[in-house]
Short mmCIF file of C-alpha atoms in Angstrom, two decimals:
data_model
loop_
_atom_site.label_atom_id
_atom_site.label_comp_id
_atom_site.label_asym_id
_atom_site.label_seq_id
_atom_site.Cartn_x
_atom_site.Cartn_y
_atom_site.Cartn_z
CA MET M 1 -5.91 -15.18 -5.53
CA GLY M 2 -7.02 -12.31 -3.32
CA PRO M 3 -5.06 -10.03 -1.00
CA ILE M 4 -1.85 -11.59 0.23
CA PRO M 5 -0.72 -11.30 3.87
CA LEU M 6 2.64 -9.65 4.54
CA LEU M 7 4.28 -12.66 6.20
CA LEU M 8 3.13 -15.01 3.46
CA LEU M 9 4.55 -12.76 0.76
CA LEU M 10 7.85 -12.55 2.61
CA SER M 11 8.00 -16.33 2.63
CA TYR M 12 7.55 -16.35 -1.17
CA THR M 13 10.34 -13.78 -1.51
CA ALA M 14 12.63 -15.92 0.63
CA VAL M 15 12.21 -18.82 -1.79
CA SER M 16 14.37 -16.99 -4.32
CA VAL M 17 17.24 -16.92 -1.85
CA VAL M 18 16.90 -20.59 -0.98
CA CYS M 19 16.96 -21.51 -4.66
CA GLY M 20 20.21 -19.62 -5.11
CA VAL M 21 22.07 -21.27 -2.23
CA GLU M 22 22.71 -24.45 -4.20
CA SER M 23 25.03 -22.69 -6.64
CA GLU M 24 25.94 -19.18 -5.53
CA GLU M 25 28.35 -18.67 -8.41
CA ASP M 26 25.57 -19.26 -10.95
CA TYR M 27 23.18 -16.91 -9.17
CA THR M 28 25.44 -13.85 -9.09
CA TRP M 29 25.29 -10.60 -11.03
CA HIS M 30 28.27 -10.92 -13.37
CA LEU M 31 29.22 -7.39 -14.38
CA ARG M 32 30.57 -7.05 -17.89
CA LYS M 33 31.66 -4.32 -20.23
CA VAL M 34 28.76 -3.09 -22.33
CA PRO M 35 28.95 -1.47 -25.78
CA GLN M 36 28.40 2.22 -26.31
CA VAL M 37 25.34 3.42 -28.24
CA LEU M 38 26.42 6.86 -29.44
CA ASN M 39 24.35 9.64 -30.96
CA LYS M 40 25.35 10.29 -34.58
CA ARG M 41 22.99 13.11 -35.49
CA THR M 42 19.63 14.52 -34.43
CA VAL M 43 17.05 16.09 -36.73
CA THR M 44 13.69 17.74 -36.07
CA LEU M 45 10.57 15.98 -37.30
CA SER M 46 7.01 17.19 -37.71
CA SER M 47 4.79 16.90 -34.64
CA PRO M 48 2.93 13.58 -34.22
CA GLU M 49 -0.82 13.46 -34.75
CA PHE M 50 -1.50 11.58 -31.49
CA LYS M 51 -4.50 9.80 -33.04
CA ALA M 52 -3.70 6.13 -32.40
CA GLU M 53 -5.86 3.99 -30.15
CA ALA M 54 -4.11 2.08 -27.38
CA LYS M 55 -4.44 -1.70 -27.73
CA SER M 56 -4.22 -4.25 -24.92
CA ALA M 57 -3.49 -7.27 -27.15
CA LEU M 58 -1.80 -7.34 -30.55
CA ASN M 59 -2.27 -9.97 -33.24
CA GLY M 60 0.17 -11.37 -35.75
CA THR M 61 3.32 -10.94 -33.65
CA CYS M 62 6.43 -12.64 -35.01
CA GLY M 63 7.62 -14.33 -31.83
CA ILE M 64 10.39 -16.73 -30.89
CA GLU M 65 9.48 -19.50 -33.37
CA CYS M 66 8.91 -17.06 -36.23
CA GLN M 67 12.10 -15.10 -35.56
CA SER M 68 14.20 -18.26 -35.38
CA ARG M 69 13.76 -18.55 -39.14
CA LEU M 70 15.00 -15.01 -39.82
CA PRO M 71 18.63 -14.14 -40.65
CA LEU M 72 20.62 -12.59 -37.83
CA ALA M 73 20.52 -8.80 -37.79
CA SER M 74 23.67 -7.06 -39.00
CA VAL M 75 25.36 -4.24 -37.10
CA ALA M 76 23.82 -1.78 -39.57
CA ASP M 77 20.38 -3.27 -38.90
CA LEU M 78 20.82 -2.98 -35.14
CA GLU M 79 22.03 0.61 -35.42
CA ASN M 80 18.89 1.36 -37.42
CA PHE M 81 16.62 -0.37 -34.87
CA LEU M 82 18.18 1.44 -31.90
CA SER M 83 17.97 4.87 -33.47
CA TYR M 84 15.13 6.62 -31.69
CA GLU M 85 12.50 9.32 -31.51
CA THR M 86 12.05 11.81 -28.68
CA VAL M 87 8.66 13.44 -28.18
CA TYR M 88 8.44 16.47 -25.89
CA GLU M 89 5.51 17.67 -23.80
CA ASN M 90 4.92 20.62 -26.16
CA GLY M 91 4.30 18.18 -29.04
CA THR M 92 7.63 18.64 -30.84
CA ARG M 93 9.59 15.60 -31.99
CA THR M 94 13.18 14.74 -32.93
CA TYR M 95 14.86 11.71 -34.49
CA THR M 96 18.35 10.59 -33.45
CA GLU M 97 20.57 8.23 -35.43
CA VAL M 98 23.00 6.12 -33.42
CA TYR M 99 26.14 4.09 -33.99
CA PHE M 100 27.97 1.55 -31.83
CA ARG M 101 31.42 1.45 -30.30
CA ASP M 102 33.10 -1.53 -28.61
CA PHE M 103 30.32 -3.81 -29.81
CA ASP M 104 30.62 -7.55 -30.40
CA VAL M 105 27.52 -8.82 -32.20
CA GLN M 106 27.93 -12.22 -30.51
CA THR M 107 27.03 -10.66 -27.13
CA GLU M 108 23.51 -10.15 -28.50
CA HIS M 109 23.19 -13.83 -29.48
CA GLU M 110 23.73 -15.86 -26.32
CA VAL M 111 20.57 -17.96 -26.26
CA LYS M 112 20.76 -21.41 -27.79
CA LYS M 113 17.80 -22.21 -30.00
CA ASP M 114 17.12 -25.64 -28.50
CA SER M 115 14.28 -24.93 -26.09
CA HIS M 116 10.59 -25.64 -26.59
CA SER M 117 7.77 -23.32 -25.66
CA ARG M 118 4.37 -24.28 -24.30
CA ARG M 119 1.10 -22.51 -24.72
CA LYS M 120 -0.03 -20.24 -21.91
CA ARG M 121 -2.99 -17.90 -21.77
CA GLN M 122 -3.37 -14.63 -19.87
CA VAL M 123 -5.00 -16.33 -16.92
CA TYR M 124 -5.04 -20.11 -17.19
CA GLY M 125 -6.45 -22.45 -14.57
CA MET M 126 -5.87 -21.13 -11.04
CA ASP M 127 -5.14 -17.40 -10.96
CA SER M 128 -1.72 -17.08 -9.31
CA ARG M 129 -1.73 -13.29 -8.93
CA PHE M 130 -1.57 -11.67 -5.51
CA SER M 131 -3.11 -8.31 -4.61
CA ILE M 132 -0.85 -6.39 -2.25
CA SER M 133 -3.26 -5.26 0.45
CA ASP M 134 -0.94 -4.02 3.20
CA LYS M 135 -1.00 -0.20 3.09
CA GLN M 136 2.59 0.21 4.23
CA PHE M 137 3.89 -2.69 2.15
CA VAL M 138 2.43 -1.41 -1.13
CA THR M 139 4.29 1.90 -0.78
CA ASN M 140 7.64 0.34 0.16
CA TYR M 141 10.38 -1.17 -1.99
CA PRO M 142 10.24 -3.13 -4.26
CA PHE M 143 6.51 -2.66 -4.84
CA SER M 144 6.81 1.14 -4.61
CA THR M 145 8.84 1.15 -7.84
CA THR M 146 5.71 0.15 -9.79
CA VAL M 147 3.86 3.13 -11.31
CA LYS M 148 0.73 3.65 -13.39
CA ILE M 149 0.87 5.22 -16.87
CA SER M 150 -2.08 7.47 -17.76
CA THR M 151 -2.63 5.59 -21.04
CA GLY M 152 -3.65 2.52 -19.02
CA CYS M 153 -0.34 0.67 -18.63
CA THR M 154 2.19 0.03 -15.90
CA GLY M 155 5.80 1.22 -15.63
CA ILE M 156 8.73 0.99 -13.22
CA LEU M 157 10.94 3.67 -11.67
CA VAL M 158 14.52 3.38 -12.95
CA SER M 159 15.92 6.71 -11.67
CA PRO M 160 14.70 9.72 -9.66
CA LYS M 161 13.19 11.09 -12.88
CA HIS M 162 12.76 8.17 -15.29
CA VAL M 163 10.21 5.43 -15.89
CA LEU M 164 10.65 2.33 -18.06
CA THR M 165 7.54 0.99 -19.77
CA ALA M 166 6.39 -0.71 -22.99
CA ALA M 167 6.54 1.24 -26.27
CA HIS M 168 3.00 0.19 -27.22
CA CYS M 169 1.74 2.09 -24.17
CA VAL M 170 2.59 5.35 -25.97
CA HIS M 171 2.89 4.36 -29.67
CA ASP M 172 1.00 1.79 -31.76
CA GLY M 173 3.82 1.32 -34.27
CA THR M 174 2.45 3.96 -36.64
CA ASP M 175 1.52 6.94 -34.48
CA TYR M 176 1.55 8.01 -30.85
CA VAL M 177 -1.59 7.12 -28.91
CA LYS M 178 -4.06 9.84 -28.00
CA GLY M 179 -3.12 9.97 -24.33
CA ALA M 180 0.60 10.33 -25.06
CA LYS M 181 0.28 14.06 -25.77
CA LYS M 182 -0.41 14.82 -22.10
CA LEU M 183 1.22 11.77 -20.60
CA ARG M 184 1.28 11.40 -16.81
CA VAL M 185 2.76 8.92 -14.35
CA GLY M 186 1.02 7.95 -11.08
CA ILE M 187 3.13 7.03 -8.04
CA LEU M 188 1.39 5.38 -5.08
CA LYS M 189 1.73 7.32 -1.82
CA LEU M 190 -0.01 7.13 1.53
CA ARG M 191 -2.41 10.00 2.12
CA SER M 192 -4.51 10.86 5.16
CA LYS M 193 -8.18 11.73 4.82
CA ARG M 194 -10.03 13.38 7.70
CA ARG M 195 -13.37 11.86 8.61
CA GLY M 196 -16.24 14.24 9.19
CA LYS M 197 -16.14 17.99 9.64
CA LYS M 198 -14.46 19.98 12.34
CA ARG M 199 -16.84 21.48 14.90
CA LYS M 200 -16.34 25.20 15.33
CA GLY M 201 -14.94 26.10 18.75
CA SER M 202 -14.37 22.49 19.71
CA LYS M 203 -11.03 21.58 21.29
CA ARG M 204 -11.43 18.00 20.07
CA ASN M 205 -11.79 18.78 16.40
CA LYS M 206 -9.35 16.23 15.12
CA ARG M 207 -11.15 13.16 13.84
CA ALA M 208 -9.54 9.85 13.10
CA ALA M 209 -7.70 9.96 9.79
CA GLU M 210 -8.08 7.17 7.29
CA VAL M 211 -4.74 6.45 5.60
CA LYS M 212 -5.05 5.13 2.06
CA PRO M 213 -2.59 4.69 -0.79
CA SER M 214 -3.46 6.95 -3.71
CA PHE M 215 -1.75 8.13 -6.88
CA GLN M 216 0.29 11.29 -7.05
CA TRP M 217 0.37 12.20 -10.73
CA THR M 218 3.36 13.80 -12.45
CA ARG M 219 3.55 15.09 -16.03
CA VAL M 220 6.05 13.56 -18.44
CA LYS M 221 8.70 15.91 -19.85
CA HIS M 222 9.63 13.75 -22.83
CA THR M 223 9.33 10.19 -24.15
CA GLN M 224 11.92 8.13 -26.05
CA VAL M 225 11.03 5.17 -28.27
CA PRO M 226 13.44 3.01 -30.37
CA LYS M 227 12.94 2.99 -34.13
CA GLY M 228 12.78 -0.81 -34.11
CA TRP M 229 9.25 -0.53 -32.71
CA PHE M 230 7.96 1.37 -35.77
CA ARG M 231 6.11 -0.71 -38.36
CA GLU M 232 7.69 0.99 -41.35
CA VAL M 233 11.05 -0.31 -40.14
CA THR M 234 10.06 -3.94 -39.67
CA ASP M 235 7.11 -6.04 -38.62
CA ASP M 236 9.07 -9.20 -37.87
CA VAL M 237 11.12 -7.96 -34.91
CA ALA M 238 9.05 -4.99 -33.71
CA VAL M 239 8.08 -6.74 -30.47
CA ASP M 240 11.80 -7.00 -29.60
CA TYR M 241 11.81 -3.21 -29.21
CA ASP M 242 8.61 -2.82 -27.22
CA TYR M 243 10.14 -0.50 -24.62
CA ALA M 244 10.19 3.23 -23.93
CA VAL M 245 11.62 5.60 -21.33
CA LEU M 246 9.66 8.51 -19.88
CA GLU M 247 11.38 11.45 -18.18
CA LEU M 248 9.30 13.12 -15.46
CA LYS M 249 8.96 16.88 -15.10
CA ARG M 250 9.94 16.68 -11.45
CA PRO M 251 11.86 14.03 -9.51
CA HIS M 252 10.21 11.65 -7.07
CA LYS M 253 11.62 10.65 -3.69
CA LYS M 254 11.01 6.92 -3.96
CA LYS M 255 13.70 4.27 -4.14
CA PHE M 256 14.04 3.10 -7.75
CA MET M 257 15.23 -0.20 -9.20
CA GLU M 258 18.44 -0.52 -11.19
CA LEU M 259 18.77 -2.02 -14.65
CA GLY M 260 20.52 -5.31 -15.30
CA ILE M 261 21.39 -7.34 -18.37
CA SER M 262 19.06 -10.30 -18.70
CA PRO M 263 20.77 -13.64 -17.99
CA THR M 264 19.64 -16.83 -19.71
CA ILE M 265 16.92 -19.01 -18.15
CA LYS M 266 19.47 -21.39 -16.65
CA LYS M 267 20.96 -18.55 -14.60
CA LEU M 268 17.62 -17.44 -13.12
CA PRO M 269 17.00 -18.77 -9.59
CA GLY M 270 14.34 -21.41 -10.12
CA SER M 271 14.01 -20.12 -13.71
CA ARG M 272 11.71 -17.57 -12.08
CA ILE M 273 10.89 -13.93 -12.71
CA HIS M 274 8.85 -11.37 -10.73
CA PHE M 275 6.78 -8.31 -11.59
CA SER M 276 3.94 -6.14 -10.29
CA GLY M 277 1.35 -4.22 -12.25
CA PHE M 278 -2.04 -2.55 -12.23
CA ASP M 279 -4.22 -5.18 -13.91
CA ASP M 280 -7.50 -3.82 -15.27
CA ASP M 281 -9.63 -6.53 -13.65
CA ARG M 282 -8.47 -5.45 -10.18
CA PRO M 283 -8.97 -1.67 -10.22
CA GLY M 284 -7.14 0.27 -7.54
CA GLN M 285 -4.99 -2.73 -6.58
CA LEU M 286 -1.31 -3.42 -7.10
CA VAL M 287 -0.97 -7.02 -8.29
CA TYR M 288 2.22 -9.04 -7.77
CA ARG M 289 3.16 -12.34 -9.39
CA PHE M 290 6.12 -14.63 -9.88
CA CYS M 291 6.44 -17.50 -12.32
CA SER M 292 8.76 -19.58 -14.45
CA VAL M 293 10.06 -18.67 -17.88
CA SER M 294 9.00 -21.24 -20.47
CA ASP M 295 11.09 -20.22 -23.47
CA GLU M 296 13.47 -17.50 -24.58
CA SER M 297 15.26 -16.04 -27.56
CA ASP M 298 17.97 -13.39 -27.72
CA ASP M 299 15.37 -10.65 -27.29
CA LEU M 300 12.20 -12.25 -25.91
CA MET M 301 10.98 -14.54 -23.17
CA TYR M 302 7.68 -16.38 -22.81
CA GLN M 303 6.55 -16.81 -19.23
CA TYR M 304 3.78 -18.44 -17.21
CA CYS M 305 2.75 -15.37 -15.20
CA ASP M 306 -0.99 -14.74 -15.11
CA ALA M 307 -1.72 -11.24 -16.35
CA GLN M 308 -4.46 -8.98 -17.61
CA PRO M 309 -4.46 -5.75 -19.66
CA GLY M 310 -3.11 -2.90 -17.60
CA SER M 311 -0.02 -4.82 -16.49
CA SER M 312 1.76 -4.24 -19.82
CA GLY M 313 4.92 -2.21 -19.34
CA SER M 314 5.70 -3.74 -15.94
CA GLY M 315 9.37 -4.10 -15.10
CA ILE M 316 10.41 -7.74 -14.85
CA TYR M 317 13.03 -8.30 -12.18
CA ILE M 318 15.04 -11.02 -10.47
CA ARG M 319 17.26 -11.11 -7.40
CA LEU M 320 20.87 -12.29 -7.59
CA LYS M 321 23.89 -11.93 -5.34
CA GLU M 322 26.23 -9.00 -5.77
CA PRO M 323 29.79 -10.00 -6.68
CA GLU M 324 31.96 -10.73 -3.61
CA LYS M 325 29.12 -9.79 -1.28
CA LYS M 326 26.53 -11.73 0.70
CA LYS M 327 23.81 -9.26 -0.18
CA TRP M 328 21.12 -10.10 -2.74
CA LYS M 329 20.05 -7.34 -5.11
CA ARG M 330 17.03 -6.93 -7.38
CA LYS M 331 17.51 -5.63 -10.91
CA ILE M 332 15.21 -5.14 -13.89
CA ILE M 333 15.98 -7.60 -16.68
CA GLY M 334 12.99 -7.11 -18.95
CA ILE M 335 9.76 -5.32 -19.80
CA PHE M 336 6.43 -7.12 -19.84
CA SER M 337 5.04 -6.62 -23.34
CA GLY M 338 1.77 -8.32 -22.47
CA HIS M 339 -0.59 -10.87 -23.95
CA ARG M 340 0.20 -11.37 -27.62
CA TRP M 341 -1.12 -13.55 -30.41
CA VAL M 342 2.01 -15.11 -31.84
CA ASP M 343 2.54 -16.73 -35.23
CA VAL M 344 3.54 -20.37 -34.63
CA ASN M 345 3.87 -22.46 -37.78
CA GLY M 346 1.22 -20.38 -39.53
CA MET M 347 -1.23 -20.53 -36.59
CA GLN M 348 -2.00 -17.92 -33.96
CA GLN M 349 -1.30 -18.93 -30.35
CA ASP M 350 -1.46 -16.72 -27.28
CA TYR M 351 1.50 -16.10 -24.99
CA ASN M 352 2.55 -13.71 -22.29
CA VAL M 353 5.65 -12.08 -23.75
CA ALA M 354 8.46 -10.03 -22.22
CA VAL M 355 11.31 -8.11 -23.85
CA ARG M 356 14.77 -9.03 -22.52
CA ILE M 357 17.28 -6.29 -21.71
CA THR M 358 20.28 -7.19 -23.88
CA PRO M 359 23.70 -5.48 -23.64
CA LEU M 360 22.75 -3.06 -26.45
CA LYS M 361 19.36 -2.25 -24.93
CA TYR M 362 21.00 -1.80 -21.54
CA ALA M 363 23.47 0.67 -23.07
CA GLN M 364 20.71 2.63 -24.79
CA ILE M 365 18.29 2.77 -21.86
CA CYS M 366 21.12 3.63 -19.48
CA PHE M 367 22.20 6.52 -21.71
CA TRP M 368 18.62 7.80 -21.93
CA ILE M 369 18.56 7.83 -18.13
CA HIS M 370 22.00 9.27 -17.32
CA GLY M 371 22.81 11.25 -20.45
CA ASN M 372 26.43 10.03 -20.38
CA TYR M 373 28.38 6.80 -20.80
CA ALA M 374 30.48 7.05 -17.64
CA ASP M 375 27.57 5.58 -15.67
CA CYS M 376 26.79 2.93 -18.29
CA GLN M 377 30.06 1.08 -18.79
CA ASP M 378 29.22 -2.06 -16.80
CA GLY M 379 25.94 -3.93 -16.83
#
């Protein structure tokens, strides 16, 4: 679909509220105590080579069906997967081991393995994406939280200085991609451009200004990636850890979107998710979509959203009611990993895959953002 009118988009947004009226208790953000992911020790590593090529689609991913045959990860395994690397703008790198406190492994295994997935391509049948054409609308919340990563991906603002995106946008599982050494984040802002030249001595030298949204680019101070994404750790569950947090060199002034722990499909209004991204086939346009989730595991979800390369790293969000309030609030519950070829019974099938924010991932990402656990106790 082409550009979407403002009033029409508002009507789509209102659908989420209508869906939730039938059972308000089910469609409420239920805050719960989250575990602590604590730093054990940090060591300095050699600088990365930054030679990897960024890839838009990955083959051989062990997805929901494949992972269902694997043994459940132990606490030691999870502590290993959530240990992380930090790469700084000067090219230096550190590795931090973590351990958990107040962690119940059952909180990471809430999804029943009784659902059935269906095949869905990147864009299948009618293209259900909407280009946001309104100049004011595209730079206002929630669309203003969507940012462009200089390596060709999308991200979402999660604090005045932090961006959440996909790990594969900066690291291919073996090395950091070439563009990650001088990583930048583009935030859409309205800018005025004067038409024509001013005439010397003229009192009427102000020409009509054309207001257009354009990117304001900011350098990244450092990048954090979980160890679970690295291939030497594991191939089978690497996609579960396809997320990264970028800290900007200077804060932005835009409203950001808060994190939330991903509920199960049954607790999503209409089983529906939303996200916006900068799809490669629509250059210069912010593309919004909403769709149903077709299948889920503890860490992943397959969804029906049409997407193209460039939208990877988008923040997936839903809107639920705040406890004891009438107000609905959007929160990020996942990261769009992108179009992936998934191993299903020994055959490769293509799905659009997202990484769910579990209690442990919430605790880790929240700590990366705030630097303390006082602000990360409830998710």
